[in-house]
PDB file of C-alpha atoms in Angstrom:
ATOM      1  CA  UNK A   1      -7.919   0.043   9.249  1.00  0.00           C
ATOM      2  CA  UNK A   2      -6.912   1.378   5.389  1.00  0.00           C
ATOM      3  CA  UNK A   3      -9.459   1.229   3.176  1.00  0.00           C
ATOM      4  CA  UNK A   4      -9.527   0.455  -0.808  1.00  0.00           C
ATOM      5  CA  UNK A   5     -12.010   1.220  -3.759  1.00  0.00           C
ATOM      6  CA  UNK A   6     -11.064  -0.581  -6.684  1.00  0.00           C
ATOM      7  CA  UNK A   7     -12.925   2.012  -9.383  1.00  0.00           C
ATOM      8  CA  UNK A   8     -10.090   0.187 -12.134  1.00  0.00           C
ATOM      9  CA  UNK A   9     -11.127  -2.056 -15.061  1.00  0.00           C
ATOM     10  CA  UNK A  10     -12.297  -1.913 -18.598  1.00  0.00           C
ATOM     11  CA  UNK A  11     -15.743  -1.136 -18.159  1.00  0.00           C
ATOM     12  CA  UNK A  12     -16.036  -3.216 -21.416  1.00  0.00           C
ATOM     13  CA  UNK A  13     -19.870  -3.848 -19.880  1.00  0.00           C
ATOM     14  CA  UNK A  14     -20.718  -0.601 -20.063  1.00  0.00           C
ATOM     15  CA  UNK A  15     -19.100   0.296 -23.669  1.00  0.00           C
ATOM     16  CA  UNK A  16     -19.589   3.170 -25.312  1.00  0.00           C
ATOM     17  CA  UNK A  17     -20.788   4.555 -21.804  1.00  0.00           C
ATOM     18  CA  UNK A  18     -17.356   4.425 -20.462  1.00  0.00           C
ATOM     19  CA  UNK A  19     -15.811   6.418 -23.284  1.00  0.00           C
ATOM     20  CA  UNK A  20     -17.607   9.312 -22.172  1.00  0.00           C
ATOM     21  CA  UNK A  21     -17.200   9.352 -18.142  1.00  0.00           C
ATOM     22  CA  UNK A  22     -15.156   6.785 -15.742  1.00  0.00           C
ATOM     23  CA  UNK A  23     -17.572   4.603 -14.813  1.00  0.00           C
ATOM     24  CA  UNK A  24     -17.766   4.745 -11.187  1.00  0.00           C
ATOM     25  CA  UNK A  25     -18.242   8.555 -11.865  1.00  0.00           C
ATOM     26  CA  UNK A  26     -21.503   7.754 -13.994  1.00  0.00           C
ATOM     27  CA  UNK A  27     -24.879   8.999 -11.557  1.00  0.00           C
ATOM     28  CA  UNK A  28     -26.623   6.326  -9.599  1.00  0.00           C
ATOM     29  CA  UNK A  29     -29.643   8.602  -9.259  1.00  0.00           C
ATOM     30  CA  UNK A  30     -28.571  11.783  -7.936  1.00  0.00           C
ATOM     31  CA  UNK A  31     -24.951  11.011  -6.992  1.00  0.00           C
ATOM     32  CA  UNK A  32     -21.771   9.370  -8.288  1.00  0.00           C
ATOM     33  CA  UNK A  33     -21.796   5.704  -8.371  1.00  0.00           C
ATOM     34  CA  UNK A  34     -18.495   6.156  -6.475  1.00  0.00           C
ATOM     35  CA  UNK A  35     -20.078   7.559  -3.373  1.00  0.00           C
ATOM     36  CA  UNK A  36     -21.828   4.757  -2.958  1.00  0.00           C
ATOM     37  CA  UNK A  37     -18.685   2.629  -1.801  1.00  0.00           C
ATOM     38  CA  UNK A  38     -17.257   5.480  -0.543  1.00  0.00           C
ATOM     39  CA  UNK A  39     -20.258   5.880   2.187  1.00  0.00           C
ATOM     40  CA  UNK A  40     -20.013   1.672   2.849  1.00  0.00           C
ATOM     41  CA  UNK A  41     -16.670   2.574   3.777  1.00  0.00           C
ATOM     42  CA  UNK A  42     -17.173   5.714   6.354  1.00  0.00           C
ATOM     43  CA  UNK A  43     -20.171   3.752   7.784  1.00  0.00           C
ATOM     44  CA  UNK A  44     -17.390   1.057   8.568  1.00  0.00           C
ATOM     45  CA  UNK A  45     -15.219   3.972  10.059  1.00  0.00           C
ATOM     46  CA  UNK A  46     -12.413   4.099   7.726  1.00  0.00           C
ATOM     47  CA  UNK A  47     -11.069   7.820   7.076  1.00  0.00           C
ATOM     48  CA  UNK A  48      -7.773   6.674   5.227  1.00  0.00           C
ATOM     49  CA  UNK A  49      -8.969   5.569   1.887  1.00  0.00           C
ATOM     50  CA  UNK A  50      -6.961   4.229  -1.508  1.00  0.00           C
ATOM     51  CA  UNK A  51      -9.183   4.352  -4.902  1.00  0.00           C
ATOM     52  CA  UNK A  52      -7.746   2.779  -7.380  1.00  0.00           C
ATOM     53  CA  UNK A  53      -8.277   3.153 -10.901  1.00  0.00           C
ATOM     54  CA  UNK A  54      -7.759   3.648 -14.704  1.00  0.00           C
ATOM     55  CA  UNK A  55      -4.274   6.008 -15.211  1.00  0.00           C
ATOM     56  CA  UNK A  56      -6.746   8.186 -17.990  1.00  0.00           C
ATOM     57  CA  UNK A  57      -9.493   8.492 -14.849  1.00  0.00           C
ATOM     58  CA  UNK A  58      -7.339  10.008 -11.754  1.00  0.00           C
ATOM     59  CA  UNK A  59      -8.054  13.460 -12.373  1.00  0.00           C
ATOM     60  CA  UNK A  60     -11.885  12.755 -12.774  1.00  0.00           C
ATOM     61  CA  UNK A  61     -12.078  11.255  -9.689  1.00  0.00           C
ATOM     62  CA  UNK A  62      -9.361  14.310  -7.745  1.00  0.00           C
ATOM     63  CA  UNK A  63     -12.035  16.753  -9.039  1.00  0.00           C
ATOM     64  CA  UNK A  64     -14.888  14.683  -7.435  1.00  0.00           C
ATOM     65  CA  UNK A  65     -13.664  13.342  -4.249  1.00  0.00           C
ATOM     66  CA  UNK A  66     -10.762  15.732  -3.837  1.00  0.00           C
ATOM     67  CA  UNK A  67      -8.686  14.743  -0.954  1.00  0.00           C
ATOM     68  CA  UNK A  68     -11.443  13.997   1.175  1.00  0.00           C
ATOM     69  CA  UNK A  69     -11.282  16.580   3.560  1.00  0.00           C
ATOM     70  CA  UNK A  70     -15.118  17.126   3.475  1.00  0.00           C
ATOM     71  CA  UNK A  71     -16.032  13.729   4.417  1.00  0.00           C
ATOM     72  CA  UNK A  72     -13.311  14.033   7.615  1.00  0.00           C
ATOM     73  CA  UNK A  73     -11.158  11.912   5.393  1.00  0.00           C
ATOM     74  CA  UNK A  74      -7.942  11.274   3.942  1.00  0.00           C
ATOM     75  CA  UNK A  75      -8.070  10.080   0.068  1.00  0.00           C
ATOM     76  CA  UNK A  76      -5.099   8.913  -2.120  1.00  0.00           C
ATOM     77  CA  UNK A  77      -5.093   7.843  -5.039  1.00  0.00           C
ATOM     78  CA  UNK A  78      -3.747   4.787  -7.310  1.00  0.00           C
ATOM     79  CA  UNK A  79      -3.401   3.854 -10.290  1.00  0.00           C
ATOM     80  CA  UNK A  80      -3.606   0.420 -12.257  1.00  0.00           C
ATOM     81  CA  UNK A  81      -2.272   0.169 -15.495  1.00  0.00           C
ATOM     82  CA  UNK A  82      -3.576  -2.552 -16.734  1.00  0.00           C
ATOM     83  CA  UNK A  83      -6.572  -4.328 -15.202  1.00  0.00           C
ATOM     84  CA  UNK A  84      -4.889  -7.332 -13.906  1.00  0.00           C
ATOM     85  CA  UNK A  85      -8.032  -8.120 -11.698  1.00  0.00           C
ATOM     86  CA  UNK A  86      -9.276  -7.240  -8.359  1.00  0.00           C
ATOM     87  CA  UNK A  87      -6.550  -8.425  -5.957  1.00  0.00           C
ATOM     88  CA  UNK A  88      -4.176  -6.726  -7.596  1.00  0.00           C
ATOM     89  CA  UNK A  89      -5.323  -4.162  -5.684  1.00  0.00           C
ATOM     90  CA  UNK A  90      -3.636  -5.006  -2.782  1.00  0.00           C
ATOM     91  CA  UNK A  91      -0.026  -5.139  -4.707  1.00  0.00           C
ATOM     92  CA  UNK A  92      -0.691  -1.190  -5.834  1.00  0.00           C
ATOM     93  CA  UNK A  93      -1.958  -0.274  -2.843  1.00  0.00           C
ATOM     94  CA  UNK A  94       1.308  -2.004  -0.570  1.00  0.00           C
ATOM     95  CA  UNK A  95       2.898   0.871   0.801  1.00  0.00           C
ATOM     96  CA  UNK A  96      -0.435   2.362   1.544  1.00  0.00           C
ATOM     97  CA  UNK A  97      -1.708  -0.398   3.532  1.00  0.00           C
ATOM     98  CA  UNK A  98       1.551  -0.575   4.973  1.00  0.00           C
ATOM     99  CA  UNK A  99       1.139  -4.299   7.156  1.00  0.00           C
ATOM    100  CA  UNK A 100      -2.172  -2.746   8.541  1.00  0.00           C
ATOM    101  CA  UNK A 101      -5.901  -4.280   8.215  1.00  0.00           C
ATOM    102  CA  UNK A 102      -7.532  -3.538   5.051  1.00  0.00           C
ATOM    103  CA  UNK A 103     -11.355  -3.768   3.613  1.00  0.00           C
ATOM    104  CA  UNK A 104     -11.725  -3.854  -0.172  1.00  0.00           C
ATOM    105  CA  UNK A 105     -14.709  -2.509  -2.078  1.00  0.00           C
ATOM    106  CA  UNK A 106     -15.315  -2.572  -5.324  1.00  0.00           C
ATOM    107  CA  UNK A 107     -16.620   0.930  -7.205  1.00  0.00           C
ATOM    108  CA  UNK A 108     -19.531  -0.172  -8.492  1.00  0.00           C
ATOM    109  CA  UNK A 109     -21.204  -2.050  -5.962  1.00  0.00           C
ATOM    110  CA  UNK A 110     -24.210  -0.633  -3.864  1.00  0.00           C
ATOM    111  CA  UNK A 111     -25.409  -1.836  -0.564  1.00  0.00           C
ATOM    112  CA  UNK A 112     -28.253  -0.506   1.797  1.00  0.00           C
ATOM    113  CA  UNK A 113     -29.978  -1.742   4.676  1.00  0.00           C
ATOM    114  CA  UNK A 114     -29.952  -1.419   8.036  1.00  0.00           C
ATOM    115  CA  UNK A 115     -28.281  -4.692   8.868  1.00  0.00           C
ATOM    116  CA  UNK A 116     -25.454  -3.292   7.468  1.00  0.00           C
ATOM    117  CA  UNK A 117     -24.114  -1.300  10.474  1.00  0.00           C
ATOM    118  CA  UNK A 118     -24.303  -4.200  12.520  1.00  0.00           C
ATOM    119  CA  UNK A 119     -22.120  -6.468   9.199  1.00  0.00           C
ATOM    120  CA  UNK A 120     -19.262  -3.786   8.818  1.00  0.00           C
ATOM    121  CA  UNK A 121     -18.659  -3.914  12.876  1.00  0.00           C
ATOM    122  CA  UNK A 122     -18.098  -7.634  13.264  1.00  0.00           C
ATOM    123  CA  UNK A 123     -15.776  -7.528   9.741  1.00  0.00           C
ATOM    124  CA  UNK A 124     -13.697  -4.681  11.712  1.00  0.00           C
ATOM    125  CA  UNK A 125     -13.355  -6.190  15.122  1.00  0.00           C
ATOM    126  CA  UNK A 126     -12.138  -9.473  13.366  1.00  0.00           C
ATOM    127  CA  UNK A 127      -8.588  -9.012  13.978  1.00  0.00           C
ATOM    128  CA  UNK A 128      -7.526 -12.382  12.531  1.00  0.00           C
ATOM    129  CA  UNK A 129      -8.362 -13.773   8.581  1.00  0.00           C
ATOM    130  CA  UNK A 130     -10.937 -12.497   6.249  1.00  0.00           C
ATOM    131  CA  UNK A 131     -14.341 -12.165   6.313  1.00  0.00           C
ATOM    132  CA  UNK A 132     -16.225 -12.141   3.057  1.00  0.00           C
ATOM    133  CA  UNK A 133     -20.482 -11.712   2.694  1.00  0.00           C
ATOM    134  CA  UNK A 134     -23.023 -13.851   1.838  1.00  0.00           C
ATOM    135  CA  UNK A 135     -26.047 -12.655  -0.520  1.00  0.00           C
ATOM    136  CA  UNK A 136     -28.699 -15.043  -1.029  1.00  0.00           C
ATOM    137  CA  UNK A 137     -29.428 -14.922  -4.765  1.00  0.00           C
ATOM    138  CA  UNK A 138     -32.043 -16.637  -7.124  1.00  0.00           C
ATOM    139  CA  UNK A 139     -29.475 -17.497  -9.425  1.00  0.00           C
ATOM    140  CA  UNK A 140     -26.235 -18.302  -7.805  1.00  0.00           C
ATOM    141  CA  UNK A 141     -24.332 -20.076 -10.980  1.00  0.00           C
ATOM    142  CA  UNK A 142     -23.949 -16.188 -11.973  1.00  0.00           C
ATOM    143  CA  UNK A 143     -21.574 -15.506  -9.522  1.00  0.00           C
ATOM    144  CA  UNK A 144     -18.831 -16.659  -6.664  1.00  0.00           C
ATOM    145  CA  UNK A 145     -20.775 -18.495  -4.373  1.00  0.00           C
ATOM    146  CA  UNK A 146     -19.831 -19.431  -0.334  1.00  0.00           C
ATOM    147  CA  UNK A 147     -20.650 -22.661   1.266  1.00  0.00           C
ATOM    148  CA  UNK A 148     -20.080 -22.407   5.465  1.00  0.00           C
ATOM    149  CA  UNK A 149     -21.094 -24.710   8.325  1.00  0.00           C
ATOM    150  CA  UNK A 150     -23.497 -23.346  11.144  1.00  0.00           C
ATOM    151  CA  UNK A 151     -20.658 -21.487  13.084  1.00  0.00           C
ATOM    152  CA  UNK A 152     -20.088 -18.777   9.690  1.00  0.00           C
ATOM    153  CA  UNK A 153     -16.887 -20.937   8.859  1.00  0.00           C
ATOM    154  CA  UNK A 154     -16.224 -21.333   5.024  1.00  0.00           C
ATOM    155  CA  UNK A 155     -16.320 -24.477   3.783  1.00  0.00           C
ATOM    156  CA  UNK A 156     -15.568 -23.832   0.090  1.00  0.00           C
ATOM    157  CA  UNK A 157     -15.915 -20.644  -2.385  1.00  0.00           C
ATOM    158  CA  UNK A 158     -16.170 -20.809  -6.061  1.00  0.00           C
ATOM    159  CA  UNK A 159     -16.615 -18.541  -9.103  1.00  0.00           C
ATOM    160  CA  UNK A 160     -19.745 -19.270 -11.222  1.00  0.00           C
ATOM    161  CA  UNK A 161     -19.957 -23.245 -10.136  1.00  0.00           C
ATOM    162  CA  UNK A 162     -22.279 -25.117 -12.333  1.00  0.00           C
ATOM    163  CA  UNK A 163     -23.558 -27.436  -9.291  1.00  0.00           C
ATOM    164  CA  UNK A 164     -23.524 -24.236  -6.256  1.00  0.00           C
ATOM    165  CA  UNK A 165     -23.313 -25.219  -3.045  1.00  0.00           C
ATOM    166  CA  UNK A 166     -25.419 -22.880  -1.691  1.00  0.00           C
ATOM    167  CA  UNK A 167     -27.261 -19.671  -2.404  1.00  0.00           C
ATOM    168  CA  UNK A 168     -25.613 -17.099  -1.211  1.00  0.00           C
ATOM    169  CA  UNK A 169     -23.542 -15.032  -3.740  1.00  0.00           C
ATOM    170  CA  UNK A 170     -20.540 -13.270  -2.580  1.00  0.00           C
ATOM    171  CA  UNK A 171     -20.268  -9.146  -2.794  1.00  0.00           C
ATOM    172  CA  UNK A 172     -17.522  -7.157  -3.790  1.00  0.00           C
ATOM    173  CA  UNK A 173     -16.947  -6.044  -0.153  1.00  0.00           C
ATOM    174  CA  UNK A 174     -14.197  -7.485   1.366  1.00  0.00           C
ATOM    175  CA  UNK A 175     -12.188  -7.525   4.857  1.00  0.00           C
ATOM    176  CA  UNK A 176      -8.258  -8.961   5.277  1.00  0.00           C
ATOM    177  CA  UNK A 177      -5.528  -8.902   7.968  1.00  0.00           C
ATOM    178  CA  UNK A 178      -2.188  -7.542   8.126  1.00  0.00           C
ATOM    179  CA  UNK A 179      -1.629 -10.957   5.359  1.00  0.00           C
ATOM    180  CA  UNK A 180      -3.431  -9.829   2.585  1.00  0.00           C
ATOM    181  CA  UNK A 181      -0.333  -7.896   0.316  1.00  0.00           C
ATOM    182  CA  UNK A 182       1.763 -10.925   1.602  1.00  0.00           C
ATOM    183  CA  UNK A 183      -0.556 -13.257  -0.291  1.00  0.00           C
ATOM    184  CA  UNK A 184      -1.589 -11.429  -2.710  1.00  0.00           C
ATOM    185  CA  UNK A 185       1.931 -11.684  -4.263  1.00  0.00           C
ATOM    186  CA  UNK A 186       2.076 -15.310  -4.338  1.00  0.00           C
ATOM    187  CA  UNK A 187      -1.301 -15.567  -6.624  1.00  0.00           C
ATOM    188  CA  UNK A 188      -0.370 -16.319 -10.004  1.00  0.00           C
ATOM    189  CA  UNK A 189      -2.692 -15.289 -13.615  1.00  0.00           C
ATOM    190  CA  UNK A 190      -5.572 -17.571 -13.803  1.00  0.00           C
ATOM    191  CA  UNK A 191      -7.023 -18.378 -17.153  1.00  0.00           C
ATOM    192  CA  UNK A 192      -8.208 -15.203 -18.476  1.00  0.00           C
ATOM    193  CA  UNK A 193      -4.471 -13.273 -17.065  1.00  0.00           C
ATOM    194  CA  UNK A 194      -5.977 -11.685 -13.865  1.00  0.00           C
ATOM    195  CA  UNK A 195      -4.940 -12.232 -10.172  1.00  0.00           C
ATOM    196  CA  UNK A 196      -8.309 -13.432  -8.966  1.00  0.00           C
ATOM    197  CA  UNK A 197      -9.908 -12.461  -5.486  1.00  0.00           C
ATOM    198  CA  UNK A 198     -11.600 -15.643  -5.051  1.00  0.00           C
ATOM    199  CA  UNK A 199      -8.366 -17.349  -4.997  1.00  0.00           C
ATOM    200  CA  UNK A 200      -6.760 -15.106  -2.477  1.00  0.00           C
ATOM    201  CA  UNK A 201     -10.308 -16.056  -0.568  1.00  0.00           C
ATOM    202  CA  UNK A 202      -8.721 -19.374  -1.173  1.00  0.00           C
ATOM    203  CA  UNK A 203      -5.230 -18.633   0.156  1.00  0.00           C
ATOM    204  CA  UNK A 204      -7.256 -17.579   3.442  1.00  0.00           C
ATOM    205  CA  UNK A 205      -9.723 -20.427   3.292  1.00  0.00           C
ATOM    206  CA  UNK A 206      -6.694 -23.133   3.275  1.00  0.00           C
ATOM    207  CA  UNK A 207      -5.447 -21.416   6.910  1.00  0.00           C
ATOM    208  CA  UNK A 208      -9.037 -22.063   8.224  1.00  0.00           C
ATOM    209  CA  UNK A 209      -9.149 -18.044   8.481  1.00  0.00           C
ATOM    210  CA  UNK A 210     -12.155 -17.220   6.268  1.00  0.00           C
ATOM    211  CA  UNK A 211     -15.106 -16.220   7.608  1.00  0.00           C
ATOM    212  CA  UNK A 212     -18.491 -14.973   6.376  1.00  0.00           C
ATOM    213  CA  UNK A 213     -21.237 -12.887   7.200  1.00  0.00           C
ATOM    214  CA  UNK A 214     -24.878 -13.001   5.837  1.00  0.00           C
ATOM    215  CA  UNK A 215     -26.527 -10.735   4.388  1.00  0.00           C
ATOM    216  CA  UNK A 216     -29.988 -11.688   5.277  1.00  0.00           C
ATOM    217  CA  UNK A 217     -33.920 -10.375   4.546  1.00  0.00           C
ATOM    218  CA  UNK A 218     -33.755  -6.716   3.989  1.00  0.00           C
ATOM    219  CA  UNK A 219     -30.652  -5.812   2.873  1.00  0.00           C
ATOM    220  CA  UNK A 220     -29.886  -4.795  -0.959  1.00  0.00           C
ATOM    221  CA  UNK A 221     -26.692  -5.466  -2.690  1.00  0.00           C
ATOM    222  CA  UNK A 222     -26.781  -4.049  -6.539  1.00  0.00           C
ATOM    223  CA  UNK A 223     -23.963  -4.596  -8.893  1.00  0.00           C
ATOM    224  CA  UNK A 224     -23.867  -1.313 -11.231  1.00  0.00           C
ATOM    225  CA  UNK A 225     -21.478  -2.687 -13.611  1.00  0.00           C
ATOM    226  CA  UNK A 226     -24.061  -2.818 -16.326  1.00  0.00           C
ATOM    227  CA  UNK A 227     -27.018  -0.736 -17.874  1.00  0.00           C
ATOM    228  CA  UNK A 228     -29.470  -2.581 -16.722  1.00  0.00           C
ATOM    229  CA  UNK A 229     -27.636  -2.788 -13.161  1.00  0.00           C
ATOM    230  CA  UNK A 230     -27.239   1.079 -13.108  1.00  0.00           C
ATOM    231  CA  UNK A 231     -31.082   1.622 -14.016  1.00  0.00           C
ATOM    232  CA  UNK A 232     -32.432  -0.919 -11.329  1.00  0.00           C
ATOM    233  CA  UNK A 233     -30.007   0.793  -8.700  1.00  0.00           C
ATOM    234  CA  UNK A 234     -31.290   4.081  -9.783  1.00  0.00           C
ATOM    235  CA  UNK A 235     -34.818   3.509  -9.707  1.00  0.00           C
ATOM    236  CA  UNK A 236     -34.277   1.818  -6.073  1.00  0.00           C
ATOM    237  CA  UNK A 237     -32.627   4.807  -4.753  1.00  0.00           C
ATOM    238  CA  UNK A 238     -35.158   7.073  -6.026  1.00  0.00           C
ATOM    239  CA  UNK A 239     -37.829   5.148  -4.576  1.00  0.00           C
ATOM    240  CA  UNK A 240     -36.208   4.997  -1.099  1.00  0.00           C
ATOM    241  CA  UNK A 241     -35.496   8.300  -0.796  1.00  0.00           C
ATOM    242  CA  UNK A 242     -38.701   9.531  -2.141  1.00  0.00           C
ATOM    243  CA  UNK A 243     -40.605   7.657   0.357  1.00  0.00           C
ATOM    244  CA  UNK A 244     -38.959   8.203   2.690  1.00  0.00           C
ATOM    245  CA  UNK A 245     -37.004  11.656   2.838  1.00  0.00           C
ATOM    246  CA  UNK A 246     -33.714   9.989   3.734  1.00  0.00           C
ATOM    247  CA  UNK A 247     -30.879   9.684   1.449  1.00  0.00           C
ATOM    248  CA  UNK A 248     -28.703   6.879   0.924  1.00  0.00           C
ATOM    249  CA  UNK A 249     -25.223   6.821   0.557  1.00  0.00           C
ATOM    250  CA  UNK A 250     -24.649  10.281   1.270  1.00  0.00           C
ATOM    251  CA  UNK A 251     -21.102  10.574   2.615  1.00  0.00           C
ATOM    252  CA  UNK A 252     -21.200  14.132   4.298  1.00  0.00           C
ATOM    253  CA  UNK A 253     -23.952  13.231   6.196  1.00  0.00           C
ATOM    254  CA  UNK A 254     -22.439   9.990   7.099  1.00  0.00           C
ATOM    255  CA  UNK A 255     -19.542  11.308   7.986  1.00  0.00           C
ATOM    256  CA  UNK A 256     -21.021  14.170   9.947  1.00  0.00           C
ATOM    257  CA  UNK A 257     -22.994  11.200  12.135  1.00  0.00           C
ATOM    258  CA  UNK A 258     -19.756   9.299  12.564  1.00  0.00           C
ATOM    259  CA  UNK A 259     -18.360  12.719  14.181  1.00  0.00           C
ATOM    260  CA  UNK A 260     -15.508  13.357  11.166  1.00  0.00           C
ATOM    261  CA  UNK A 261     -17.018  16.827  10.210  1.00  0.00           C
ATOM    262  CA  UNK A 262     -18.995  19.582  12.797  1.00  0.00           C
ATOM    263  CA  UNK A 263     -22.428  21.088  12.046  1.00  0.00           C
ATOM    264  CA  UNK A 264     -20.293  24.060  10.521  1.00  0.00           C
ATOM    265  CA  UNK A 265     -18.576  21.853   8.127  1.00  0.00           C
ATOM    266  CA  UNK A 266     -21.725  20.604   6.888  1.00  0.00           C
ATOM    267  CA  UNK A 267     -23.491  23.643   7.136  1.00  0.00           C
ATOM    268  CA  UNK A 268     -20.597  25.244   4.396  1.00  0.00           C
ATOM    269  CA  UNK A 269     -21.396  22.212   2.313  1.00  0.00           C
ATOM    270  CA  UNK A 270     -25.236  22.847   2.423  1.00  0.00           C
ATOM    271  CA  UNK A 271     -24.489  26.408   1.564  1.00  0.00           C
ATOM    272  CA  UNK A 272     -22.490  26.010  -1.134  1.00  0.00           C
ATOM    273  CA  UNK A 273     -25.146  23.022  -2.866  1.00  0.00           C
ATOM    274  CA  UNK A 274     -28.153  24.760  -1.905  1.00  0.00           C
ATOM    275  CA  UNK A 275     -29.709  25.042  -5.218  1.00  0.00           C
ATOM    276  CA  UNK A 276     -29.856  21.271  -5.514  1.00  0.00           C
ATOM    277  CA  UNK A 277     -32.180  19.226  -3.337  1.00  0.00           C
ATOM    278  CA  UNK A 278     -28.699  17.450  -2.574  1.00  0.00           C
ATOM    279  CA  UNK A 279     -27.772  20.562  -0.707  1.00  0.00           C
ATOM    280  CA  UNK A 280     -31.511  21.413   0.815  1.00  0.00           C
ATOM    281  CA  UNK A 281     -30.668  18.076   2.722  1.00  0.00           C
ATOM    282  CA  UNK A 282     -27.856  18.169   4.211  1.00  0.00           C
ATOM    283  CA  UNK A 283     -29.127  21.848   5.616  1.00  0.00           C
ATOM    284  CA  UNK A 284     -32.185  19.902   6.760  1.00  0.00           C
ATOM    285  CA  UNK A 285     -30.196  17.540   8.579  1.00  0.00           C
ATOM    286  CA  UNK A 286     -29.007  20.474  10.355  1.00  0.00           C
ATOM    287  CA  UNK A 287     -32.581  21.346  11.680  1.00  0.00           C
ATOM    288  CA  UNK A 288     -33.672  18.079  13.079  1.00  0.00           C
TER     289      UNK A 288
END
């Protein structure tokens, strides 16, 4: 399975900010927000990634990530020109999916809990359609919203309905067959001139192949693609890892659980961050 962050678009939401740093480059805490996806994806068990973004931003993001060699990975990179909207992702990305399953994350979405584990492995057994997530949200006229019977089936998916069918919000984590480039090319400009991923949802809901999984008690999905959604993600991280002495989203120690880099790997790591705390944990981890 090929993996995609989409770390593209205007960032008009977080203007002047953006003028200054990409945004998915901007600290959530103590890390990039970019390693947040990043770690959603090697939790899911996907070493060959695509991030996709902003022609001006590739370099930024080649110093950070590199090719992903420390996280026992392979990263390319893409670039989208103009931000046509998220599922035209999957037309820059073609050759690098390459007729192979996909999932699609978005750069500045966060998600922690331990429920998670358990979400990611049904999405990537699913051999057959998509599978989308459900967030239950107090509000859910804000954003795409999923209505499914008692088997997970979707009924119906909308963006921002006045009268939602349900409460559960959909995240910008998303799974798709071998079908997704396919369909993504027939999907033509909505309204506001961008190739829309709740209609390629659609495309997938009209062949009775879209699924979704909930997201239930527990679990935290934060959308960082404003100030006020980078300082609430920040303070919850802090919080977290305060407490409890365990980081989230930390890809080298994810990837060093999921067997993609040895204790010696990490250990170089550690050594070479050991002024930061950053680096004092993954040595700790190390010790345990």
């Amino acid at each position: 399975m090929k993996g995609i962050i989409l770390a593209g678009g205007k960032g008009s939401r977080l203007y002047p900010m953006t003028k200054a740093v990409s945004k998915p480059l901007i600290p959530i805490y103590d890390k990039p927000m970019v390693y947040y996806p990043l770690a959603v994806l090697l939790r899911a068990g996907i070493r060959e990634i695509m991030l996709i973004t902003a022609p001006a931003d590739v370099e930024a993001y080649k110093r950070a990530l590199g090719d992903g060699s420390q996280f026992g990975a392979s990263i390319t990179y893409g670039v989208q020109y103009v931000a046509r909207g998220i599922a035209d992702a999957f037309l820059i990305a073609e050759d690098f999916i390459a007729g192979e399953r996909c999932c699609l994350i978005l750069g500045d979405n966060l998600f922690h809990g331990s429920q998670l584990k358990s979400l990611l492995k049904v999405a990537c057994e699913r051999s057959e359609g998509a599978t989308v997530f459900g967030y239950p949200v107090k509000d859910p006229t804000a954003y795409g919203v999923v209505e499914f019977d008692d088997d997970g089936k979707v009924l119906s998916i909308e963006e921002k309905p006045k009268a939602p069918k349900s409460k559960y919000a959909v995240p910008g984590l998303y799974f798709y067959d071998g079908d997704a480039v396919a369909l993504a090319k027939t999907l033509k400009p909505s309204a506001r001139g961008e190739l829309e991923i709740t209609s390629l949802n659609e495309k997938y809901l009209k062949r009775g192949k879209l699924h979704v999984e909930l997201m239930e008690r527990g679990m935290a999905w934060l959308d960082t693609g404003t100030p006020e959604g980078i300082l609430n993600a920040a303070q919850f991280v802090e919080a977290v890892q305060t407490r409890q002495g365990l980081y989230i989203a930390c890809p080298e120690e994810i990837a060093w659980l999921q067997g993609f880099i040895n204790d010696e790997q990490l250990r170089a790591i550690g050594n070479e961050l050991k002024m930061t705390e950053y680096g004092q944990y993954l040595l700790s981890l190390l010790e345990k």
